[in-house]
XYZ file of C-alpha atoms in Angstrom:
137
model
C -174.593 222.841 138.932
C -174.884 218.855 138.163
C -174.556 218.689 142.218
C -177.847 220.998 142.860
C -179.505 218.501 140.630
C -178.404 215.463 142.100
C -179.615 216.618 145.558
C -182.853 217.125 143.993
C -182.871 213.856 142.451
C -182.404 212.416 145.833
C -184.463 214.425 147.041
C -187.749 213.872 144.908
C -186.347 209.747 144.792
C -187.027 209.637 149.001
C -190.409 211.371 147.907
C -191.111 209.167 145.033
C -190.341 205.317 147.600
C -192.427 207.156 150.497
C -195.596 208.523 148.493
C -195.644 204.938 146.206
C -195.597 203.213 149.884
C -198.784 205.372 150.379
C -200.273 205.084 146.989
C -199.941 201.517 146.501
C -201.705 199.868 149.429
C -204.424 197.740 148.515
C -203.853 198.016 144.487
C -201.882 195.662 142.740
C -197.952 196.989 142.277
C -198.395 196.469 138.347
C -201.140 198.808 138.358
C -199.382 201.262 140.823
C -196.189 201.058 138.081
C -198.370 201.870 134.821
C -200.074 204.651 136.718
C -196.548 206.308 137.688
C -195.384 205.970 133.696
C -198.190 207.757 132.779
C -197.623 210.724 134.580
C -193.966 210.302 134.359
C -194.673 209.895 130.171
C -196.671 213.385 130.200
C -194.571 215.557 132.651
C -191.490 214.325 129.973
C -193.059 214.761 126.851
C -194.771 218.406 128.480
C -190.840 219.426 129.121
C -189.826 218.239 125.483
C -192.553 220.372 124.050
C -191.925 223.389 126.654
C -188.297 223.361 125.545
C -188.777 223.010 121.567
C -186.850 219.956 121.450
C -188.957 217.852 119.256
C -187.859 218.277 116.640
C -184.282 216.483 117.925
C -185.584 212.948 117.335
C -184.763 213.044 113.723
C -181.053 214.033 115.009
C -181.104 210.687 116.863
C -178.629 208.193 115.936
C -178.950 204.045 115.981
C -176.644 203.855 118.734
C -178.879 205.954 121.262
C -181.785 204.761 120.469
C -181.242 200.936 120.833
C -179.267 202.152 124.019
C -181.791 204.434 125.142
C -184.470 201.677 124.330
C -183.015 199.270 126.210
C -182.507 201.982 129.305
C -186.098 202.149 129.268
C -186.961 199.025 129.809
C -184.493 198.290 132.363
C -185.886 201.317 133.914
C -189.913 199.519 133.173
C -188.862 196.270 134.807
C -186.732 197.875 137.914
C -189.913 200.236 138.910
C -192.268 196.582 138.377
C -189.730 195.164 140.598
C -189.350 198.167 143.159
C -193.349 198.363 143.688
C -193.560 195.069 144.633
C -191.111 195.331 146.856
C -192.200 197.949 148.545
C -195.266 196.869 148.419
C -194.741 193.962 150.237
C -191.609 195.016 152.443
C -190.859 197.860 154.521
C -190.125 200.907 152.960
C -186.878 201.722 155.537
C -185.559 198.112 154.412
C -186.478 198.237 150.247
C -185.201 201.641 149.798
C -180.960 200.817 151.192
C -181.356 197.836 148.706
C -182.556 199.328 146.040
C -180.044 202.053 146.259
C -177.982 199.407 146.407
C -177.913 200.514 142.423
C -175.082 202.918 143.231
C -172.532 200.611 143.738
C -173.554 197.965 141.205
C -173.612 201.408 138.594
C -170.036 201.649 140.475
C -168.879 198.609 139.597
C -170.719 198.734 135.856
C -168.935 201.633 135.401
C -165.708 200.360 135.762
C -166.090 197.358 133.804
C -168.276 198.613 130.886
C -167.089 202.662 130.419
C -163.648 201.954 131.522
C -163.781 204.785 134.259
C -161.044 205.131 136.506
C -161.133 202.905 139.887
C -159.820 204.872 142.540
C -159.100 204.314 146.287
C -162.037 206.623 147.307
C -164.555 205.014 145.006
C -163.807 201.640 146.181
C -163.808 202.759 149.796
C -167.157 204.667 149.524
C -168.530 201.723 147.919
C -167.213 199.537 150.636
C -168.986 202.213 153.030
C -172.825 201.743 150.929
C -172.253 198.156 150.742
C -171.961 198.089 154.415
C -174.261 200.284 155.116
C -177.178 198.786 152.998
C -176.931 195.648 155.273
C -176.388 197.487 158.538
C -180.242 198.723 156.967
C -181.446 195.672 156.406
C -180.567 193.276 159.159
């Protein structure tokens, strides 16, 4: 099941880089970011409430939420830094770098989570390294 829901995070992530490349011209990329927080701040607070799970946040430890804090605001400044770019670059040459992210999460993995390095991970991250600047150059 955590594959159907991958392919629809890809899925709605192409949408997401090709309508902000639409929705961004002529307003500044700052702007453009707080506007998409909003929404993206009621459609996940709407699911929290549609589920019942409010009541969770007492259940929250330290750990997750200094973690989960500091997710958020490398999430805040990667979307600042993503509608710029896109603003200002092509969306077929932003996009490969920005999802560039997979291999650097690779490569986080391994260091920070101690996952398990294996031939094929190194060799499909080899393959989206390449790949990224066979899309930009």
């Amino acid at each position: 099941m955590w594959v159907v829901f991958a392919l629809l995070s890809a899925l709605f992530a192409a949408l997401t880089s090709i309508l902000a490349k639409i929705g961004i011209e002529g307003i500044n990329s700052n702007l453009a970011t707080a506007i998409r927080t909003v929404v993206v701040l009621v459609m996940a607070w709407g699911l929290v409430f549609l589920s019942g799970t409010q009541n969770e946040i007492s259940n929250i430890g330290i750990k997750s939420w200094i973690f989960l804090i500091l997710s958020g605001l490398a999430t805040g400044l990667s979307w600042l830094f993503y509608y710029k770019a896109l603003q200002i670059g092509e969306a077929s040459k932003v996009v490969p770098i920005d999802k560039f992210s997979v291999v650097i999460s690779m490569v986080l993995a391994f260091v920070i989570l101690k996952e398990t390095i294996t031939a094929k991970t190194i060799i499909g991250g080899i393959f989206i390294t390449i790949g990224t600047f066979v899309m930009i150059l």
